[in-house]
XYZ file of C-alpha atoms in Angstrom:
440
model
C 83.983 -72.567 15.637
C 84.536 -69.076 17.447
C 85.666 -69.126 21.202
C 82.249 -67.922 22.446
C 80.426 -70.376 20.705
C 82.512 -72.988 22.047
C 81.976 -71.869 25.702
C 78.473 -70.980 25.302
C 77.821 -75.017 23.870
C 79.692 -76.372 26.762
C 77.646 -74.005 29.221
C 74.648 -75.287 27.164
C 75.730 -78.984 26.876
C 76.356 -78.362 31.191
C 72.560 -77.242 31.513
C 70.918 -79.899 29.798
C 72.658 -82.660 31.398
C 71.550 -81.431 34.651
C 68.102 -80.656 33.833
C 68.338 -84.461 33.135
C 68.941 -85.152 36.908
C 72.595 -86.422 36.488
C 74.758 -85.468 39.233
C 76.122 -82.291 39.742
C 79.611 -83.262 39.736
C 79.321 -85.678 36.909
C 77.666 -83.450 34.681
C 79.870 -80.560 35.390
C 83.314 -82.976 35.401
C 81.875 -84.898 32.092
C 81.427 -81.898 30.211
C 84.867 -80.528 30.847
C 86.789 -83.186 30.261
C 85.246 -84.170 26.906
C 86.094 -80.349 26.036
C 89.401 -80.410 26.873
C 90.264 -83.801 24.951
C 87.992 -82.227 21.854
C 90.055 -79.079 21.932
C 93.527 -80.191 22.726
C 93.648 -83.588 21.776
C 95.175 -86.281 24.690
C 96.840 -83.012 26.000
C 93.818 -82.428 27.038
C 94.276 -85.287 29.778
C 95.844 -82.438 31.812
C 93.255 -80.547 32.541
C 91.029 -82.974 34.820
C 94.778 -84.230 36.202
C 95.966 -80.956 37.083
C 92.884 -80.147 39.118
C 92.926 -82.885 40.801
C 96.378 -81.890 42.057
C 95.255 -78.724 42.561
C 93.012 -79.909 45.354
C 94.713 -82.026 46.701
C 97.671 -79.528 47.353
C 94.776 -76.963 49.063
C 96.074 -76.701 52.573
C 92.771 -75.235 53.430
C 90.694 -77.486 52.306
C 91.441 -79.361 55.429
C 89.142 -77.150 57.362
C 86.194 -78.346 55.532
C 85.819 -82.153 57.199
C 86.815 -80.503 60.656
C 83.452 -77.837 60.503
C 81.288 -80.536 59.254
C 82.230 -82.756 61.897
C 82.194 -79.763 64.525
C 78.552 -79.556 63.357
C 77.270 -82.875 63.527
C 78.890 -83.533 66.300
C 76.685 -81.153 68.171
C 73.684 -81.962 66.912
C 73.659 -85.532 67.500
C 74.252 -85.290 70.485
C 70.900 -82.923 70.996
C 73.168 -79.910 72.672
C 71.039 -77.621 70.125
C 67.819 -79.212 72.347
C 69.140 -77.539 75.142
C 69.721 -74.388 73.370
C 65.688 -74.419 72.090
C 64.950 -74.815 76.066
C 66.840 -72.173 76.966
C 65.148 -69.726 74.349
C 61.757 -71.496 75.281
C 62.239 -69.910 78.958
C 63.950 -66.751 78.605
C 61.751 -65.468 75.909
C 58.477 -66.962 76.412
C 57.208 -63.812 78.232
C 57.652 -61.916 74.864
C 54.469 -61.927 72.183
C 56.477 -63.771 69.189
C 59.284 -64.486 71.544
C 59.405 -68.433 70.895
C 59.806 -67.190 67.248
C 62.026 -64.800 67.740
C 64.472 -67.165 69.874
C 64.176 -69.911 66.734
C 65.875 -67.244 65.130
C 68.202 -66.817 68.038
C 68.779 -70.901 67.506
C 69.488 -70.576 63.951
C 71.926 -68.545 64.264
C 73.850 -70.461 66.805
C 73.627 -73.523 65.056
C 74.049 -71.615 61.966
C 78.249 -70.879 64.047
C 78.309 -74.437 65.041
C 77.287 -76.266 61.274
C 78.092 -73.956 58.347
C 75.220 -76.023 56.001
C 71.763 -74.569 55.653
C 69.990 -77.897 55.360
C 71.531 -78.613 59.008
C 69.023 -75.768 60.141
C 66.755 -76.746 58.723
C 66.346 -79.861 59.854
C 67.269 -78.925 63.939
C 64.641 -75.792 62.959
C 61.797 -78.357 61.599
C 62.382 -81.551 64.238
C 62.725 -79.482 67.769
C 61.252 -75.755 67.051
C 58.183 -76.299 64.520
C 56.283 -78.757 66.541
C 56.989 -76.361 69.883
C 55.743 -74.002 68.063
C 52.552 -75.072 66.471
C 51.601 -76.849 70.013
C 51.513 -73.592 71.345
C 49.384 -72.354 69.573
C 51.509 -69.805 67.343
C 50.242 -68.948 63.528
C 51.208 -72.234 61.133
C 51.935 -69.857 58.064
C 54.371 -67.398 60.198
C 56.436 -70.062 61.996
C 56.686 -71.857 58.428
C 58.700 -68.823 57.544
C 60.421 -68.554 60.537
C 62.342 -71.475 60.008
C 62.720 -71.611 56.745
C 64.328 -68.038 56.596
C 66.437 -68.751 60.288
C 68.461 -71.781 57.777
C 68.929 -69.285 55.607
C 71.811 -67.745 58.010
C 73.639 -70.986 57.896
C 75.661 -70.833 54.777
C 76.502 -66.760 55.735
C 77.586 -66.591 59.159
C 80.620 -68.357 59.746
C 81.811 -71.192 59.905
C 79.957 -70.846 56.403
C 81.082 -74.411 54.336
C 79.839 -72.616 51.022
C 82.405 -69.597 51.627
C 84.924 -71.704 51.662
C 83.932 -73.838 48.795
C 83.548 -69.617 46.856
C 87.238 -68.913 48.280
C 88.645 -72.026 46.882
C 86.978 -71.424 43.116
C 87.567 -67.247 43.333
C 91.546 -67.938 45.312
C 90.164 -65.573 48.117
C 91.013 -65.400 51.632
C 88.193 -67.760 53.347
C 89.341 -65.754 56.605
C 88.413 -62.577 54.692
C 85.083 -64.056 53.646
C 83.790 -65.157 56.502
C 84.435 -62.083 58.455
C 82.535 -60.259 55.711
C 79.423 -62.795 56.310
C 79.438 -61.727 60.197
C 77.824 -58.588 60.080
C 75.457 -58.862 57.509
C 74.327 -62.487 58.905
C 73.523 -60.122 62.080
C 71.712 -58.048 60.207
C 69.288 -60.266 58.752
C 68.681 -61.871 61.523
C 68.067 -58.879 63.407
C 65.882 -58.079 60.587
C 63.862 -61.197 60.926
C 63.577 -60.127 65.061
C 62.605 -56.984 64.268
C 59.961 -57.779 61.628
C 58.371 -61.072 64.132
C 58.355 -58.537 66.892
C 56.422 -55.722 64.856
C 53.656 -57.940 63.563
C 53.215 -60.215 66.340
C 52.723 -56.786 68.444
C 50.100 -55.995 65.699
C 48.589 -59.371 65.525
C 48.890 -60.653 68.813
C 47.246 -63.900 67.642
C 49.788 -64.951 65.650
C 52.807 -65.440 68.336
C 50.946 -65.707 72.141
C 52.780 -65.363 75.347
C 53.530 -68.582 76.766
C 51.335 -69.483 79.721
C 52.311 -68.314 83.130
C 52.504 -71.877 84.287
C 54.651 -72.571 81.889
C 57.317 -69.150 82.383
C 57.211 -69.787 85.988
C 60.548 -71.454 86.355
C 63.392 -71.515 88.920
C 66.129 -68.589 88.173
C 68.322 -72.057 89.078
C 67.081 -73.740 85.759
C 67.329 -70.716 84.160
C 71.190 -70.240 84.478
C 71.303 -73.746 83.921
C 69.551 -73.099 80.622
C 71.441 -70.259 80.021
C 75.092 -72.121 80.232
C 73.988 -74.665 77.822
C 72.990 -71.666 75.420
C 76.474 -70.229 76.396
C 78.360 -73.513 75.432
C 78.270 -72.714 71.497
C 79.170 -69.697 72.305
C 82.335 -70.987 73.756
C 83.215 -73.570 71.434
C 82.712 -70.755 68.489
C 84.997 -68.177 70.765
C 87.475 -70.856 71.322
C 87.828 -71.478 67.188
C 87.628 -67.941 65.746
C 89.439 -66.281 68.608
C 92.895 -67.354 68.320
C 92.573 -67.516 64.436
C 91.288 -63.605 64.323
C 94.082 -62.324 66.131
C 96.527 -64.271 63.811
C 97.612 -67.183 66.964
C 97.042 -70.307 64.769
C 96.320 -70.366 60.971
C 92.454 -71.366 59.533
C 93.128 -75.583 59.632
C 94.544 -75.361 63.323
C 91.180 -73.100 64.475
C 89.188 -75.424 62.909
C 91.034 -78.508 64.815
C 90.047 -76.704 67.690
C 86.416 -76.211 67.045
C 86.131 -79.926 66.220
C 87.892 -80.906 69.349
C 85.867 -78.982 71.768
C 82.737 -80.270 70.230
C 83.873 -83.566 70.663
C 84.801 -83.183 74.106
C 81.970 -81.096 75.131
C 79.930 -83.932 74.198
C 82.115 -86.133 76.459
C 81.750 -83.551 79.236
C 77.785 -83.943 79.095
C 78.025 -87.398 78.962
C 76.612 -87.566 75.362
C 78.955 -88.840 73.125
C 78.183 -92.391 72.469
C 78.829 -95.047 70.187
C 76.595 -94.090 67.861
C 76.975 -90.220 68.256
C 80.821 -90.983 67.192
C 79.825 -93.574 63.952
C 76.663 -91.102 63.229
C 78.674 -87.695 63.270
C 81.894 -89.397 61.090
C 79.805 -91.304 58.497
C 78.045 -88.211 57.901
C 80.955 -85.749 57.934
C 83.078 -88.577 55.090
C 79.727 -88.380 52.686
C 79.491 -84.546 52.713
C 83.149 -84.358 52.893
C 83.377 -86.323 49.598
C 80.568 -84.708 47.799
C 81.845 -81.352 48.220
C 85.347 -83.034 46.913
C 83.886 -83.928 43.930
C 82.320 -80.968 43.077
C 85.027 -79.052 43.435
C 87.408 -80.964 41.181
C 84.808 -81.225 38.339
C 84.407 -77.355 38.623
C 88.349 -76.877 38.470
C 88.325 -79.130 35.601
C 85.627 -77.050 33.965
C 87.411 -73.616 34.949
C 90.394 -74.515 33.575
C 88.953 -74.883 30.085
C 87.003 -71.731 30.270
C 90.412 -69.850 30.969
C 91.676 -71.159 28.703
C 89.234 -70.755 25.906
C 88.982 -66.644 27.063
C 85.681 -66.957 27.740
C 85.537 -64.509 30.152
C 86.784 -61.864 28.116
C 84.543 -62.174 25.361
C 81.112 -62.481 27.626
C 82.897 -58.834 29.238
C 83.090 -57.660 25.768
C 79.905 -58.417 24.591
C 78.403 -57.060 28.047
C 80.180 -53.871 28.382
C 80.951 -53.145 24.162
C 78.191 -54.270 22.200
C 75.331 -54.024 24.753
C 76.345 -51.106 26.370
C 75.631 -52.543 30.033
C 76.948 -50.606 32.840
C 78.961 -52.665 35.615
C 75.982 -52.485 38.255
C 73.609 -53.608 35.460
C 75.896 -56.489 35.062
C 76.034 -57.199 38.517
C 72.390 -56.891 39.224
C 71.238 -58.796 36.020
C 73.803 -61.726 37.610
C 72.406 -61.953 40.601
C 68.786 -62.423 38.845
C 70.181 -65.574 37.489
C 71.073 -66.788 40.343
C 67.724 -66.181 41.806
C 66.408 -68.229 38.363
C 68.997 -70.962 38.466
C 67.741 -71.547 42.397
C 64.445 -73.214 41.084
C 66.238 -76.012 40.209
C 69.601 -76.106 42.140
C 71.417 -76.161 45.438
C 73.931 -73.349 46.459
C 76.736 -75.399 45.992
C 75.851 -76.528 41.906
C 75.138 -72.830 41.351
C 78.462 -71.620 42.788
C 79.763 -74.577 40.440
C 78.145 -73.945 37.374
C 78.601 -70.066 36.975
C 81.944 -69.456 38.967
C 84.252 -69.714 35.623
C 81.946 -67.272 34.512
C 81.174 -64.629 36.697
C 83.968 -64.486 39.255
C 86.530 -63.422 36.896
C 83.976 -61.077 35.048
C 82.616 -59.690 38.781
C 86.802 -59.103 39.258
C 86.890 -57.550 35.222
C 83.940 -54.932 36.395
C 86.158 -53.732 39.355
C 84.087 -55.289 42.062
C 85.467 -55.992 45.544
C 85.591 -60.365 45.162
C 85.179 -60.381 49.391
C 82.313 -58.444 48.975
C 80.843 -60.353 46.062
C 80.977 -63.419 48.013
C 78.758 -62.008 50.508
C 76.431 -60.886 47.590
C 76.196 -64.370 46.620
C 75.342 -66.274 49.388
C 72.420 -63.818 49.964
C 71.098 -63.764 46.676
C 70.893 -67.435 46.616
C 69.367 -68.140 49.881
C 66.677 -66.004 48.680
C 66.669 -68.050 45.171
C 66.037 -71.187 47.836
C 62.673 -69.846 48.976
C 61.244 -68.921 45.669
C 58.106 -70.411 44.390
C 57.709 -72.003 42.497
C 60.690 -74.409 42.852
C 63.059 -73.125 45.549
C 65.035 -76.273 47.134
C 64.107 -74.719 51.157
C 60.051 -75.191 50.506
C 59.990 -79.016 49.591
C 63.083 -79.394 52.216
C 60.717 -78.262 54.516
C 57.446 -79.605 52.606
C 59.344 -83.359 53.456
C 60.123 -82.311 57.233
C 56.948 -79.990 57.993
C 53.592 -81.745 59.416
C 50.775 -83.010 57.568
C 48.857 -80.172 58.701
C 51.321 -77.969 56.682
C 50.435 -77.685 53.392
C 52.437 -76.622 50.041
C 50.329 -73.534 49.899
C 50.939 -72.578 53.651
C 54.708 -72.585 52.616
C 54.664 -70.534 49.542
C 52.859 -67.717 51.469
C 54.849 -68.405 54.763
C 58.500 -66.814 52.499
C 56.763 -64.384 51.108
C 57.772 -61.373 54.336
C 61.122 -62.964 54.991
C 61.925 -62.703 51.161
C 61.343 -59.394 51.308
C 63.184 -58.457 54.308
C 66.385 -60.771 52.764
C 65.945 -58.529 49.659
C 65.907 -55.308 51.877
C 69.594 -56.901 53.167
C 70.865 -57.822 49.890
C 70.109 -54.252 48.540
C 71.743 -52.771 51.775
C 74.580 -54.884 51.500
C 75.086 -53.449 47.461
C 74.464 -50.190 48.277
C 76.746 -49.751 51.283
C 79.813 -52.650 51.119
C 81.489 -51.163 54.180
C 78.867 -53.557 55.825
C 80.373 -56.557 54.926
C 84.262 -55.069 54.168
C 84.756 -53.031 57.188
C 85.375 -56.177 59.795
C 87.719 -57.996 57.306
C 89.759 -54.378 56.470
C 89.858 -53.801 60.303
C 91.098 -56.885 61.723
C 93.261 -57.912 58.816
C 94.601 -54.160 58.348
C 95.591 -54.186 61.997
């Protein structure tokens, strides 16, 4: 059997196991192993052993418990309710302006919990039911949410980046400076495009009552330092690890640390903050563990079967495709393959393949990262199976229908495609931060 027939029955044999509902990491892991020992015998034993070393000996890695725990930490302990009362006050006097400070939530939550689904739940339990009570359109605020979570695997502390720079060996630094500007960017994008229509359709996001706006300027600064205090916790991490003070695992110490104690500060962190916020951090922890050694496992039989080189061949040789073709018909798939599956199995599942043939094509792997996480955010919120619309069918109200949150993506799609095509056609957008501070 050729090479490319091999890989392409092991990508096959991948597939169909998870269209069977087995688990990601089994599937992937199973599939790999049972490769390796057909191909090179018990030798093969290696493969799934060597990985496992491989991870283990990933200095880095360490950063990944410490952000999750940074995360939940702060949202058990309802800090991100203050931050929805702060935005509730400031911009209620705007038409749209509750929706446009949910998007002003998601993205600070999005720099205090690097996982989308975190958003998405804080968006859904504190914002949504503000929102509707108030009288703003159902089908608009839908969106709103759903595309504000989006931001949470691209700005950083992004847990997916760092899951991409352990499977492409790239700088997570790097990577999640890239995601800073063009997370800004879409959300600015999502401001911008909340503020036009609501100004058009001043129905759809009303000013909040006067009653209601008609607040001390005391409570308001109060309000305004809690929306400061995530602020401060994200300064206090990224700071000192930008200008090259401590290294990525030490910055991320710190984040979790002043989490932790600004809950003790604001008399928050109880019992069952502390058990909620580490029980949670070990499961996620462990998941994204296993997922990354059975995609190791499975990379290290694709390199070694020269996969890669023969899907570049028949790409670039016998088809004729030019690089961006490549590129654009790979970022299709992901949008295809996000029907079915999470950000995380996708990275899984295609990294052996693509990364080293993005790298072949002479693409920047920084900037490709950033490409990525865009592309399958927007995969999330496509009918008719995106993961984000029965995420938030499960969280949403009865009053919110399945139809009301098809049509609800269909604008912010749009818009995210508008950023993903900006983000391909000019890279300085998400290189130039990384090139600055690390060339300096």
């Amino acid at each position: 059997m050729s090479y490319e027939m091999i890989a392409l029955l092991m990508f096959s044999s991948m597939m169909l196991m998870l269209l069977t509902g087995q688990r990601v990491f089994g599937a992937i892991g199973f599939v790999g192993a049972a490769a390796a020992l057909l191909l090179w015998g018990t030798g093969g034993v290696d493969v799934p052993f060597s990985a496992a070393m491989k991870l283990m000996k990933w200095y880095p890695l360490l950063t990944l418990p410490m952000f999750i725990f940074m995360g939940y930490v702060l949202s058990e302990s309802k800090i991100a309710d203050d931050l929805y009362r702060m935005f509730h006050v400031w911009m209620g006097p705007v038409k749209g302006g509750l929706a446009i400070g949910t998007i002003g939530l998601m993205v600070l939550i999005s720099a205090m919990n690097g996982l989308s689904v975190a958003g998405m739940a804080i968006g859904a339990t504190i914002a949504l039911p503000e929102l509707l009570k108030r009288g703003y359109d159902k089908i608009m605020v839908t969106g709103v949410i759903q595309a504000g979570s989006s931001l949470g695997i691209l700005v950083p502390p992004s847990v997916v980046l760092v899951l991409y720079a352990m499977i492409a060996r790239q700088p997570v630094g790097q990577l999640w400076l890239a995601g800073v500007i063009p997370g800004l960017m879409m959300a600015a994008m999502f401001i911008l495009y909340i503020y036009l229509r609501c100004r058009v359709q001043p129905h759809l996001g009303p000013v909040l009552p006067a009653e209601e706006r008609n607040v001390p300027m005391e409570e308001k600064l109060r309000l305004l330092r809690a929306g400061i205090l995530p602020l401060v916790i994200f300064a206090a991490m990224m700071v000192p690890f930008v200008n090259g003070w401590t290294s990525l695992v030490e910055s991320s110490a710190i984040g979790a640390m002043a989490a932790f104690v600004a809950a003790i500060v604001k008399g928050r962190m109880t019992k069952q903050v502390f058990e909620t916020s580490v029980r949670h951090t070990l499961a996620v922890s462990c998941m994204f563990m296993w997922i990354i050694l059975a995609a190791l496992g499975f990379g290290a039989v694709f390199d070694g079967l020269g996969a890669v080189k023969a899907i570049e061949n028949l790409f670039t040789e016998q088809l004729g495709l030019s690089p961006w073709m490549i590129l654009v018909l790979m970022q299709l798939s992901f949008i295809v393959m996000g029907t079915f599956l999470d950000d995380t199995a996708m990275l899984v599942i295609v990294a052996p393949l693509y990364v080293p043939l993005v790298g072949a094509l002479g693409f920047d792997l920084i900037w490709y990262g950033v490409l990525y996480t865009i592309t399958t955010q927007i995969a999330y919120m496509t009918p008719p199976f995106g993961y984000n619309l029965f995420l938030m069918r499960a969280m949403a109200p009865p009053e919110i229908g399945l139809r009301d949150i098809y049509v609800s993506i269909i604008p912010f799609s749009l818009v995210m495609v508008l950023a993903l095509a900006l983000v391909m056609v000019f890279p300085e957008i998400a290189l130039w931060l990384p090139d600055y501070v690390y060339g300096k």
